[in-house]
């Protein structure tokens, strides 16, 4: 059935009012998943509610402790923000890889997260950076870590009358950097066959004092692999430590075989990507220090 | 059959001119451009954002018009391939595509013109790699991209005032 | 025999006449026409890959307000044994009709079973869902070997390959050619390679979906606007499929957004015509991208067993090729070409070549750029390279030792005339790419390819306009810049500026019969027709000038766009302006069947680097070398070489049709049917070699199809050189490469 209504609220309260009446609605950010879903018959909302006229939902704000990215802020705007790409180069890599330039111009980290594809590029990078979701519902606000926000393939933790307002990332501590890598058969335009988002903190002696390793496209949801982080903690990011992290992510991965790759391949390659992403993050930290 | 949805009235600036049109809430911009405004230069190759043939600029932002609801362009400016040339004067991207033979069947060409124009406004001196990655969302099956990339890099030289 | 040896404008690179409309969005493609009062057609497609249709009830759909017509396969003819001429081979009507719409049995998922016409696309889609179809679902078979197994579900219980008993089988065709005594020759070989190679089913991947608008009048005459490689073919097939008289159908070709062989038949056109007749309104139909992949004509997948024998000195002495091809649900005749052409590049007195095709529950295969030759060449060229390696001979040297030249006969016995294969090999051997060191970790592959190149029928009408401009009508849809090449040829003959020549692709009622734009024949055959018409124009203008000067006609010469006699001259513009007074309108029509064809040959060199941890292959350098005979417009010759090479690269690395066990296509979109994108590729260096075709006035040879033939084996070899593992089954996607490296 065709979409019956298109509404553009200009405030959060207006948005909540609209969605509160119970008609089947979909939130619209960039539309790069929603419109494809409608076209292919997977989504069938009677009403589309455009979030892009609500200031909180497209704002990108930075203060001393955190970076807040509105759920409907376009990847393009995040990538061209004066500060965010240098604070989170890995998140920038991930957002840039969601799709083509045309997709980047519209898609949003929030939308990518809410769509919750197991292969979503933003999610491992958001998890690695400890991002939190600020959720607004009729009964008020709640927070969820990104790794808890995705509950299954294409399933997020929002109730039908809740919306994701923004993503809150703690500013990286000194000596921290992130990286995101994925494997696709072509250089662009593909869904990730496997993805790895990492954030590493190294002290001046080169010792790893914090790590968050997240993997994507190798399980029903992106996974935070704490065992991989433990393998790195306290090490000099030497080969043994990295091998330990690689083994941990391969053990945590539970991929399927489908038209994009075999399970064996995904398990193998996610380890390769984690290893390379750690090296990338490490190189960034070293360069920032020099 | 279900009642068809009520049409929405939208006002936007299309290729520099005020335009008003009616659209269904779920109708995409590509369809409205082609069927309501008779701007058939924007092509539909896939309708799912995978080929870039429907590329347009909305408020100077490069997007796939098959993934924008027509209602979203209320109050915005839209540029299609028909609006790229300045009267009779072609944009350097258009001129160089012709000079280099950067088109064969031409179906991807409108999308390439728009995307390349956006590239050069964003980055006036792209490397070959940067041009290729920016244009990765514009599929071409005829040319193998070779002459397209050469044309775009040559157009960037023209726009920077350098000799070819 | 080339009448023209020196050229004034041939070989230059003017801007193509249709280019301005294409870069400004003015050019009209199949979906870009709307007719007043038009309805929108929508096709209902089978959700089953193999089923009997028990009943179709359209009554609910027809009862919906705004639905003005419905149709099923019963509205099309019952095909008997009629054959239809096609691009490069005949098709049986009984293989074409069901690809338009099923008539009682569904043989592939998404086969059309009914269609409706309504006042809006949304309404038409909804009405199509209201058509009630009852199916008796049958088990489906999508694998060629399973289709040949004893317990396979049989697609056609009334078809048997020539020479076979009338027992149920999915074997469609079996063709074999032998020259000499290959079995005896193998006994004399010092080294024998015997391997099997495979290539997946894939799609031409044109960016423009099929689209058409049909209109019928009260007298039963029909007009069609459609994107096609051949509007005369559309007229012919539409007539054959619907039963409407050929003379009552007029087809206008829109600009076409790619075809590569896939738009040389009909899918939507007969449906739009029938719906237009039934409703009394124009009907527009545009194919959904998913249906383009699911329900048009992909290229066959194939398994090719290649056995080659050579003596120590590097002489190829025996070949035995067996090619097993997937035909899809109907007979697309894919197996003849491997049988006839597998050995085309090589001197071989003793060889056998066999092609078999098999029915499976997939759409009928159709032509794709040098149809069936890339599949068999993947195997043949890799086997040659393996053989050369075993003998310790450089791959280009080995090919030079065995490459065909003038006078050698192909498998069908016809001797080659002046061909350019050796010249291409020599250019390759001396090329900077081949001489350069292979980068650390990368690999290099070389392969060559052949295409027969077609001639067929073409027509052209040349009208001289009073201001000295010229209008030329042809029947050749322009896929790749042919209007520019044709204008160059006319300009060369007439001696008037390129910009004064206006090429149009005329409708079927406005120009003589012309076969499809395909077969690498348009520059050659339609070019010949244009040249001939231009020459007749020159001859008539000289006659008129001679009459005016009271001179012997034979003494009047034509040069630089004017007739000359002594110190007198009359320009083209003079003669054009005074045509009425000097004998009447200047109009020249030519129709011909070209017998001036010459086969095409090419050699490609590919460097590739495989990331051994991820299995991802990057093409780092690519050179395509090809004999074009004479490059009329080098940009568009290079364009064919580059485009075909990149299609081959895609087929080698990532493109393949993936079917579920139930016979549904799992990747019917550009997201998961992975054609190369701009960032995947380097520049494709195109080197044009010119060995003029002695049979053609300008020396032209067709160029469009050869370029897709060498890439797959060149890349597979480069990947072997990069990884140390031989890959014989394409595509070379990352999971396959990593798995093979792990096992090696």
Short mmCIF file of C-alpha atoms in Angstrom, two decimals, chain C residues 236-409:
data_model
loop_
_atom_site.label_atom_id
_atom_site.label_comp_id
_atom_site.label_asym_id
_atom_site.label_seq_id
_atom_site.Cartn_x
_atom_site.Cartn_y
_atom_site.Cartn_z
CA UNK C 236 9.42 -8.88 -36.92
CA UNK C 237 9.26 -10.54 -33.52
CA UNK C 238 6.25 -8.54 -32.35
CA UNK C 239 4.39 -9.56 -35.48
CA UNK C 240 5.39 -13.19 -35.07
CA UNK C 241 4.47 -13.28 -31.37
CA UNK C 242 1.15 -11.42 -31.60
CA UNK C 243 -0.01 -12.46 -35.05
CA UNK C 244 -0.41 -8.84 -36.18
CA UNK C 245 0.60 -8.36 -39.80
CA UNK C 246 4.16 -7.21 -40.22
CA UNK C 247 3.09 -4.35 -42.44
CA UNK C 248 0.79 -2.97 -39.76
CA UNK C 249 3.55 -2.41 -37.24
CA UNK C 250 5.79 0.62 -37.18
CA UNK C 251 8.65 0.72 -34.73
CA UNK C 252 10.67 3.76 -33.75
CA UNK C 253 13.92 3.18 -31.92
CA UNK C 254 14.56 5.50 -29.00
CA UNK C 255 18.07 6.21 -27.86
CA UNK C 256 19.25 3.05 -26.15
CA UNK C 257 20.93 2.84 -22.77
CA UNK C 258 23.08 -0.19 -23.46
CA UNK C 259 22.25 -3.58 -24.89
CA UNK C 260 25.37 -5.66 -25.52
CA UNK C 261 23.19 -8.25 -27.22
CA UNK C 262 20.48 -8.31 -24.57
CA UNK C 263 18.18 -5.99 -26.45
CA UNK C 264 18.03 -7.91 -29.72
CA UNK C 265 14.74 -9.58 -28.90
CA UNK C 266 11.36 -8.62 -27.38
CA UNK C 267 10.00 -8.90 -23.86
CA UNK C 268 7.57 -6.07 -23.10
CA UNK C 269 6.85 -4.90 -26.63
CA UNK C 270 4.27 -7.51 -27.69
CA UNK C 271 2.56 -7.14 -24.32
CA UNK C 272 2.26 -3.37 -24.68
CA UNK C 273 0.92 -3.82 -28.20
CA UNK C 274 -1.74 -6.32 -27.18
CA UNK C 275 -2.80 -4.20 -24.21
CA UNK C 276 -2.95 -1.12 -26.45
CA UNK C 277 -5.16 -2.93 -28.93
CA UNK C 278 -7.44 -4.26 -26.22
CA UNK C 279 -7.80 -0.98 -24.37
CA UNK C 280 -7.81 1.41 -27.28
CA UNK C 281 -5.29 3.60 -25.42
CA UNK C 282 -1.51 3.93 -25.62
CA UNK C 283 0.25 1.69 -23.13
CA UNK C 284 3.61 2.42 -21.53
CA UNK C 285 5.66 -0.35 -19.93
CA UNK C 286 8.96 -0.01 -18.10
CA UNK C 287 10.71 -3.05 -16.68
CA UNK C 288 11.69 -3.13 -13.05
CA UNK C 289 15.43 -3.55 -12.47
CA UNK C 290 14.86 -6.78 -10.57
CA UNK C 291 12.86 -8.21 -13.48
CA UNK C 292 15.62 -7.22 -15.90
CA UNK C 293 17.91 -9.57 -14.01
CA UNK C 294 15.28 -12.23 -13.31
CA UNK C 295 13.40 -12.41 -16.57
CA UNK C 296 15.38 -11.27 -19.60
CA UNK C 297 18.22 -13.10 -21.36
CA UNK C 298 21.42 -13.66 -19.39
CA UNK C 299 24.61 -15.09 -20.85
CA UNK C 300 25.07 -18.83 -20.38
CA UNK C 301 27.30 -20.30 -17.76
CA UNK C 302 29.55 -23.00 -19.12
CA UNK C 303 31.93 -25.77 -18.22
CA UNK C 304 34.65 -26.31 -20.78
CA UNK C 305 36.94 -29.29 -20.87
CA UNK C 306 40.02 -28.48 -22.89
CA UNK C 307 42.58 -31.04 -23.96
CA UNK C 308 45.57 -29.69 -25.86
CA UNK C 309 48.65 -31.39 -27.15
CA UNK C 310 51.92 -29.87 -28.28
CA UNK C 311 55.32 -31.05 -29.34
CA UNK C 312 58.46 -29.96 -27.53
CA UNK C 313 59.27 -27.37 -30.15
CA UNK C 314 56.15 -25.46 -29.18
CA UNK C 315 53.86 -26.52 -31.95
CA UNK C 316 50.24 -27.07 -31.02
CA UNK C 317 49.27 -30.35 -32.66
CA UNK C 318 45.92 -31.43 -31.25
CA UNK C 319 42.88 -30.02 -29.52
CA UNK C 320 39.70 -31.52 -28.11
CA UNK C 321 37.23 -29.08 -26.58
CA UNK C 322 33.97 -29.99 -24.90
CA UNK C 323 31.76 -27.13 -23.84
CA UNK C 324 28.68 -27.73 -21.70
CA UNK C 325 26.41 -24.71 -21.59
CA UNK C 326 23.37 -23.69 -19.60
CA UNK C 327 20.59 -22.69 -21.99
CA UNK C 328 18.05 -21.69 -19.38
CA UNK C 329 14.45 -22.70 -19.93
CA UNK C 330 14.34 -22.46 -23.71
CA UNK C 331 16.74 -22.95 -26.56
CA UNK C 332 19.02 -19.97 -26.92
CA UNK C 333 21.41 -21.90 -29.17
CA UNK C 334 24.55 -21.21 -27.21
CA UNK C 335 26.48 -24.34 -28.16
CA UNK C 336 27.13 -23.85 -31.85
CA UNK C 337 29.67 -21.14 -31.39
CA UNK C 338 31.99 -23.06 -29.09
CA UNK C 339 31.82 -25.91 -31.55
CA UNK C 340 32.68 -23.75 -34.52
CA UNK C 341 34.98 -21.17 -33.02
CA UNK C 342 36.82 -22.55 -30.00
CA UNK C 343 40.06 -23.02 -31.93
CA UNK C 344 39.71 -19.95 -34.14
CA UNK C 345 42.99 -18.31 -33.15
CA UNK C 346 45.21 -21.33 -33.64
CA UNK C 347 46.66 -23.29 -36.52
CA UNK C 348 45.28 -26.77 -35.98
CA UNK C 349 44.87 -29.53 -38.54
CA UNK C 350 43.59 -32.03 -36.02
CA UNK C 351 40.93 -30.85 -33.66
CA UNK C 352 37.53 -31.69 -32.30
CA UNK C 353 35.15 -29.21 -30.78
CA UNK C 354 31.84 -30.11 -29.17
CA UNK C 355 29.14 -27.94 -27.74
CA UNK C 356 26.17 -29.12 -25.72
CA UNK C 357 23.46 -27.05 -24.10
CA UNK C 358 21.07 -28.03 -21.35
CA UNK C 359 17.68 -26.78 -20.23
CA UNK C 360 17.41 -25.50 -16.67
CA UNK C 361 14.73 -23.56 -14.79
CA UNK C 362 16.24 -20.16 -15.48
CA UNK C 363 15.41 -17.54 -18.11
CA UNK C 364 16.45 -18.44 -21.65
CA UNK C 365 19.94 -17.27 -22.32
CA UNK C 366 20.49 -14.62 -24.93
CA UNK C 367 23.34 -12.92 -26.73
CA UNK C 368 26.02 -11.10 -24.76
CA UNK C 369 28.93 -9.59 -26.62
CA UNK C 370 30.63 -12.32 -28.65
CA UNK C 371 28.05 -14.82 -27.40
CA UNK C 372 29.49 -18.07 -26.05
CA UNK C 373 33.06 -17.36 -27.09
CA UNK C 374 34.27 -15.82 -23.80
CA UNK C 375 33.10 -18.94 -21.99
CA UNK C 376 35.05 -21.37 -24.13
CA UNK C 377 38.03 -19.03 -24.51
CA UNK C 378 38.51 -18.85 -20.75
CA UNK C 379 39.37 -22.53 -20.91
CA UNK C 380 41.20 -22.56 -24.19
CA UNK C 381 43.50 -19.64 -23.45
CA UNK C 382 44.29 -20.83 -19.92
CA UNK C 383 45.06 -24.29 -21.29
CA UNK C 384 47.35 -22.75 -23.91
CA UNK C 385 49.12 -20.76 -21.22
CA UNK C 386 49.51 -23.84 -19.02
CA UNK C 387 50.89 -25.73 -22.01
CA UNK C 388 53.36 -22.97 -22.84
CA UNK C 389 54.49 -22.86 -19.23
CA UNK C 390 55.05 -26.58 -19.16
CA UNK C 391 57.18 -26.27 -22.28
CA UNK C 392 59.07 -23.34 -20.84
CA UNK C 393 58.01 -21.06 -23.69
CA UNK C 394 56.94 -17.43 -23.22
CA UNK C 395 53.14 -17.16 -23.58
CA UNK C 396 53.30 -14.62 -26.40
CA UNK C 397 56.04 -16.54 -28.22
CA UNK C 398 53.98 -19.71 -28.00
CA UNK C 399 51.00 -17.92 -29.43
CA UNK C 400 53.09 -16.40 -32.24
CA UNK C 401 54.28 -19.87 -33.10
CA UNK C 402 50.72 -21.10 -33.46
CA UNK C 403 48.59 -18.10 -34.35
CA UNK C 404 46.49 -18.26 -37.47
CA UNK C 405 47.32 -16.11 -40.46
CA UNK C 406 46.02 -15.50 -43.94
CA UNK C 407 45.27 -18.75 -45.69
CA UNK C 408 44.81 -20.85 -42.55
CA UNK C 409 41.40 -22.46 -42.31
#
